[in-house]
Coordinates of C-alpha atoms in Angstrom, one line a residue:
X1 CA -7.1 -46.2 27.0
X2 CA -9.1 -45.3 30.5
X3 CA -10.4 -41.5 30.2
X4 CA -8.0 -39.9 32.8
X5 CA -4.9 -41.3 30.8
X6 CA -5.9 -40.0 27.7
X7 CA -7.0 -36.8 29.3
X8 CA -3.2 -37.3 30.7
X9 CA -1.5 -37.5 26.9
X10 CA -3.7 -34.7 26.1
X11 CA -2.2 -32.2 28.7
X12 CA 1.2 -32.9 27.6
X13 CA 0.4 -32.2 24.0
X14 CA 0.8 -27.8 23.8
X15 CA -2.9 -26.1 23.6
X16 CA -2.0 -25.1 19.9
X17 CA -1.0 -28.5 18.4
X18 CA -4.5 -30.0 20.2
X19 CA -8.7 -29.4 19.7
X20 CA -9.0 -26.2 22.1
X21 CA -12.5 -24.3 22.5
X22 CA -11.6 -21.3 19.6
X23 CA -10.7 -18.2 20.0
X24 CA -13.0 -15.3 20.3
X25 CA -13.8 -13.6 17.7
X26 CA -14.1 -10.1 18.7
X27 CA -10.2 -8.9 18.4
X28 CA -10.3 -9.5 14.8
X29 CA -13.8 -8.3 14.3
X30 CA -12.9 -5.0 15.5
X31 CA -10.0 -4.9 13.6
X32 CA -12.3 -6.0 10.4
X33 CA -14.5 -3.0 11.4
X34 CA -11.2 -0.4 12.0
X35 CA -10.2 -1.5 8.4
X36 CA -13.7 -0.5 6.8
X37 CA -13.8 2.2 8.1
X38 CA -10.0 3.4 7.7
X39 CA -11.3 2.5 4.0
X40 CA -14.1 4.9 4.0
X41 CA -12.3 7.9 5.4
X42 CA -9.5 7.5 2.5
X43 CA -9.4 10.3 0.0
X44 CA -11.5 9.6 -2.8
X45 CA -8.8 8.9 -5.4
X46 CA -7.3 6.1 -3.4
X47 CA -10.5 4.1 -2.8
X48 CA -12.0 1.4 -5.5
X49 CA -15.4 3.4 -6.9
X50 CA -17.3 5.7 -4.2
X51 CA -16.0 5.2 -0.6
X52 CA -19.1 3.7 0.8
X53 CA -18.8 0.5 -1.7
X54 CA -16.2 -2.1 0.1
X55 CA -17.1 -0.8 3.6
X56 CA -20.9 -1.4 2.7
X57 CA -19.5 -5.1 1.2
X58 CA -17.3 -6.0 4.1
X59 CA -19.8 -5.2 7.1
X60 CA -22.6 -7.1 4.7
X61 CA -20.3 -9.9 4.8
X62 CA -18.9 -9.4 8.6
X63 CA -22.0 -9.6 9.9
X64 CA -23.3 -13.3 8.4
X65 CA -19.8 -14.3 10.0
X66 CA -20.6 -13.0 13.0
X67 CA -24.0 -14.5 13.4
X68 CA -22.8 -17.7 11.8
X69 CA -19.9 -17.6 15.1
X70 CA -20.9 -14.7 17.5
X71 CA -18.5 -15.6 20.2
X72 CA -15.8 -18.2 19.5
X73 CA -14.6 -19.0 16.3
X74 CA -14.8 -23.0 16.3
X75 CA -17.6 -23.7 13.1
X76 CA -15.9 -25.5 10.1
X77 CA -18.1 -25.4 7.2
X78 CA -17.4 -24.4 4.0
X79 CA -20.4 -22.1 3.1
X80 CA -18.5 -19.8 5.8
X81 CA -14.9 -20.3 5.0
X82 CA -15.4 -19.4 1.6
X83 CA -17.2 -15.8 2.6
X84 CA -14.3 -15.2 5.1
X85 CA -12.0 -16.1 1.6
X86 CA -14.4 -12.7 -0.1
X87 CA -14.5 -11.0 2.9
X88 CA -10.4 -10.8 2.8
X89 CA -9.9 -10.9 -1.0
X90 CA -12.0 -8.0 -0.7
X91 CA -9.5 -6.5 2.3
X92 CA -6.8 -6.8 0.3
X93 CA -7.9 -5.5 -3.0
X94 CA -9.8 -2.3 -2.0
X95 CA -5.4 -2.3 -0.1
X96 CA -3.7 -3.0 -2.7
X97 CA -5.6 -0.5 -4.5
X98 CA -4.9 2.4 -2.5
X99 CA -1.3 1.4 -2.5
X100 CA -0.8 1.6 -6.4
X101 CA -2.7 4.8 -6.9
X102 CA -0.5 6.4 -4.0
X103 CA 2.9 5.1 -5.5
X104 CA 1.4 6.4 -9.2
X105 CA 0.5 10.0 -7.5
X106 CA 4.1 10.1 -5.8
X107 CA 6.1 8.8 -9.1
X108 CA 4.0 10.9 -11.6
X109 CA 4.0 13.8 -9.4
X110 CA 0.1 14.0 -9.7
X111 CA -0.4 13.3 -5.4
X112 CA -1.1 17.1 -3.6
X113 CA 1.4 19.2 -2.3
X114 CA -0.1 19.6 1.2
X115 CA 2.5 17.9 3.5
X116 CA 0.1 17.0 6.1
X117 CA -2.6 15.7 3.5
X118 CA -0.2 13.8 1.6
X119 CA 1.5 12.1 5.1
X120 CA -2.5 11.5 6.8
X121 CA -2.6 9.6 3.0
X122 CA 0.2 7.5 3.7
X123 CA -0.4 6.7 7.0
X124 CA -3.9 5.6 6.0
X125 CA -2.4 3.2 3.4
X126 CA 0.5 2.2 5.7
X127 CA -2.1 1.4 8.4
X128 CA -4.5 -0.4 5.5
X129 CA -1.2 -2.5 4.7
X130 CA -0.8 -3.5 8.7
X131 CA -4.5 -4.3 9.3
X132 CA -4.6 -6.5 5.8
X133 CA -1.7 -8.7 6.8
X134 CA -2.6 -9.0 10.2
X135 CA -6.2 -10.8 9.0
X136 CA -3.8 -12.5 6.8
X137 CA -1.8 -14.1 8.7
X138 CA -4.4 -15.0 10.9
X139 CA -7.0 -16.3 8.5
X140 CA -4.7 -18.7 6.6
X141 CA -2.1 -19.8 9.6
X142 CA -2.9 -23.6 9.7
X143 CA -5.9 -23.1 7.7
X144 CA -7.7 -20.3 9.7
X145 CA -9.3 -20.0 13.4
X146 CA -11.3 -22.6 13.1
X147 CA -9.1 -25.3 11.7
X148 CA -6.7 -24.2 15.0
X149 CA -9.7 -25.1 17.1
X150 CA -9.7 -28.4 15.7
X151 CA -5.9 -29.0 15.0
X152 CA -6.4 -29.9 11.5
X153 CA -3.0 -29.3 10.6
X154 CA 0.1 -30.3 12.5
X155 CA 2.8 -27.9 11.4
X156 CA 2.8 -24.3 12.0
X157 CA 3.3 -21.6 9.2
X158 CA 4.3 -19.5 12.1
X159 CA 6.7 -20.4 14.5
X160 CA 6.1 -18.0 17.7
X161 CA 8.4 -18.2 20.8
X162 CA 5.8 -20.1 23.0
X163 CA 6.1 -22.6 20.5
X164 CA 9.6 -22.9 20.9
X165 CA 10.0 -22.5 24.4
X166 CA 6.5 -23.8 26.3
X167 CA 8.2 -23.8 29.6
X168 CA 7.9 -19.5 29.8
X169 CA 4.4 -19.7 28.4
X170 CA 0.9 -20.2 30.2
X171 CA 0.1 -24.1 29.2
X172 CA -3.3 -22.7 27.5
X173 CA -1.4 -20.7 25.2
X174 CA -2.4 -20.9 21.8
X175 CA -1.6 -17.9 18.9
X176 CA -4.8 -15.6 18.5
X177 CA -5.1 -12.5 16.5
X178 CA -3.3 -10.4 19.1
X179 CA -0.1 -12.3 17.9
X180 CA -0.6 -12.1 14.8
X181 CA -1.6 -8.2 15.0
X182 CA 1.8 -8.0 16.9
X183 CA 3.6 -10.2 14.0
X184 CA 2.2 -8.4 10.8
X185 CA 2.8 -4.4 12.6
X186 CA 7.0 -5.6 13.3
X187 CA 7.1 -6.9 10.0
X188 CA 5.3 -3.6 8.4
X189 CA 8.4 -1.7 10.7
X190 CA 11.2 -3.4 10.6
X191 CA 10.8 -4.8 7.0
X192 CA 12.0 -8.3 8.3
X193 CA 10.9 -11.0 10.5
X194 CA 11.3 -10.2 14.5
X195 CA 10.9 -12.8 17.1
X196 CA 8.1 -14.7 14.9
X197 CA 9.9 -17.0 12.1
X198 CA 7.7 -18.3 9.2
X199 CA 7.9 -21.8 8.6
X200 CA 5.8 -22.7 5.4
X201 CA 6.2 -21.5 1.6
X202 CA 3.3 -19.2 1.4
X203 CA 3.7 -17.5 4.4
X204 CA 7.9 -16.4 3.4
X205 CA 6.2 -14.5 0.4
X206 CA 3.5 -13.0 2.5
X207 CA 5.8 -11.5 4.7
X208 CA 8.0 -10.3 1.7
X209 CA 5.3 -8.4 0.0
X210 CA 3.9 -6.9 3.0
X211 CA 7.8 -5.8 3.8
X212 CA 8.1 -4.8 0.3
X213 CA 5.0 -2.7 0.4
X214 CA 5.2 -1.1 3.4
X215 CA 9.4 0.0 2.7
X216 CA 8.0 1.5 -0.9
X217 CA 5.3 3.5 0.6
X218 CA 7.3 4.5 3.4
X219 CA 10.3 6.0 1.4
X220 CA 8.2 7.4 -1.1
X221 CA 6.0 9.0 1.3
X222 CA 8.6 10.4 3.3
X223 CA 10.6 11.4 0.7
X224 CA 7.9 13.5 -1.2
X225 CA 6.7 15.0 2.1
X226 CA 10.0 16.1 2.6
X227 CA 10.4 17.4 -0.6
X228 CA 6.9 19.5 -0.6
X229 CA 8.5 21.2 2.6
X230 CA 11.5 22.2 1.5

């Protein structure tokens, strides 16, 4: 096959199902950096050890990723993958965490009677919960950024509406953090999928526990705040 007809087959392939030049990595690096230090600002009680230890971790491990790949996120090796696999296990531990120390407090009565403290607390976790998923989703969707780069994996675990309809999208398109930012904040809201339909296994139970998480510490927040006021 002559170079301008394979170039040809390539153009009608989408950008997301083909080798693209990565993403940048910068979106989700600032959202890495938002999350550590939403982390360190918690209140004492709902952080993992002193508040310094998993922000102190996660920049140690953000910044060999970001040296490793400082602008687009298109290196596949495995030394790398697996800290990215810490750097989020760490994520969602120091998350999950806060979130069963906050339902405890709320159930056993022990969380403070100060409205506003207790609702900054629960908006902390809520926005923990967000952040969390959002890497998530983006780290694991077709095996991570890279992997899209190099369209390792045929089949989506996330079926976005460019996907479905490529006609009303740009013909670059491709899902970057921003969409899945956008994915992981409806879910955390409307406690369901949106406009953004998951397609594989592991991705349906993602999005239920993240719904599940955020509707419990929602309710209870809102219904203890609501108590201490009245």
């Amino acid at each position: 096959m002559s170079g301008s007809e394979n170039q040809t087959g390539d153009d009608q392939v989408p950008a997301w199902a083909r080798r693209t030049a990565g993403e940048s990595r910068w979106w989700a690096t600032a959202a890495m950096v938002g999350l550590l230090g939403l982390q360190y600002f918690l209140p004492d009680w709902l952080t993992p050890g002193p508040r310094w230890v998993v922000p102190a971790l996660g920049v140690a491990l953000l910044l060999v990723l970001v040296i490793a790949s400082p602008y687009r996120l298109d290196r596949e090796e495995i030394l790398f993958r697996r800290l990215a696999m810490c750097l989020m296990g760490l994520l969602g531990f120091a998350m999950t965490w806060a979130v069963w120390h906050l339902v405890n407090g709320l159930i056993d009565g022990t969380v403070s009677n100060n409205a506003g403290g207790l609702l900054g607390s629960g908006a902390g976790v809520w926005m923990s919960n967000f952040l969390v998923f959002a890497l998530w989703y983006w780290e694991f969707d077709r095996g991570g950024p890279a992997a899209r780069a190099h369209a390792r994996k045929p089949y989506p675990d996330f079926l976005f509406v460019q996907m479905q309809n490529p006609d009303l999208a740009a013909p670059e398109w491709e899902p970057q953090f921003l969409d899945y930012l956008y994915l992981s904040f409806t879910n955390a809201t409307a406690f369901s999928p949106t406009d953004v339909m998951p397609m594989s296994r592991w991705a349906k139970i993602t999005m239920m526990m993240q719904s599940g998480i955020s509707l419990i510490t929602v309710s209870l927040v809102i219904a203890r705040a609501v108590n201490v006021l009245k």
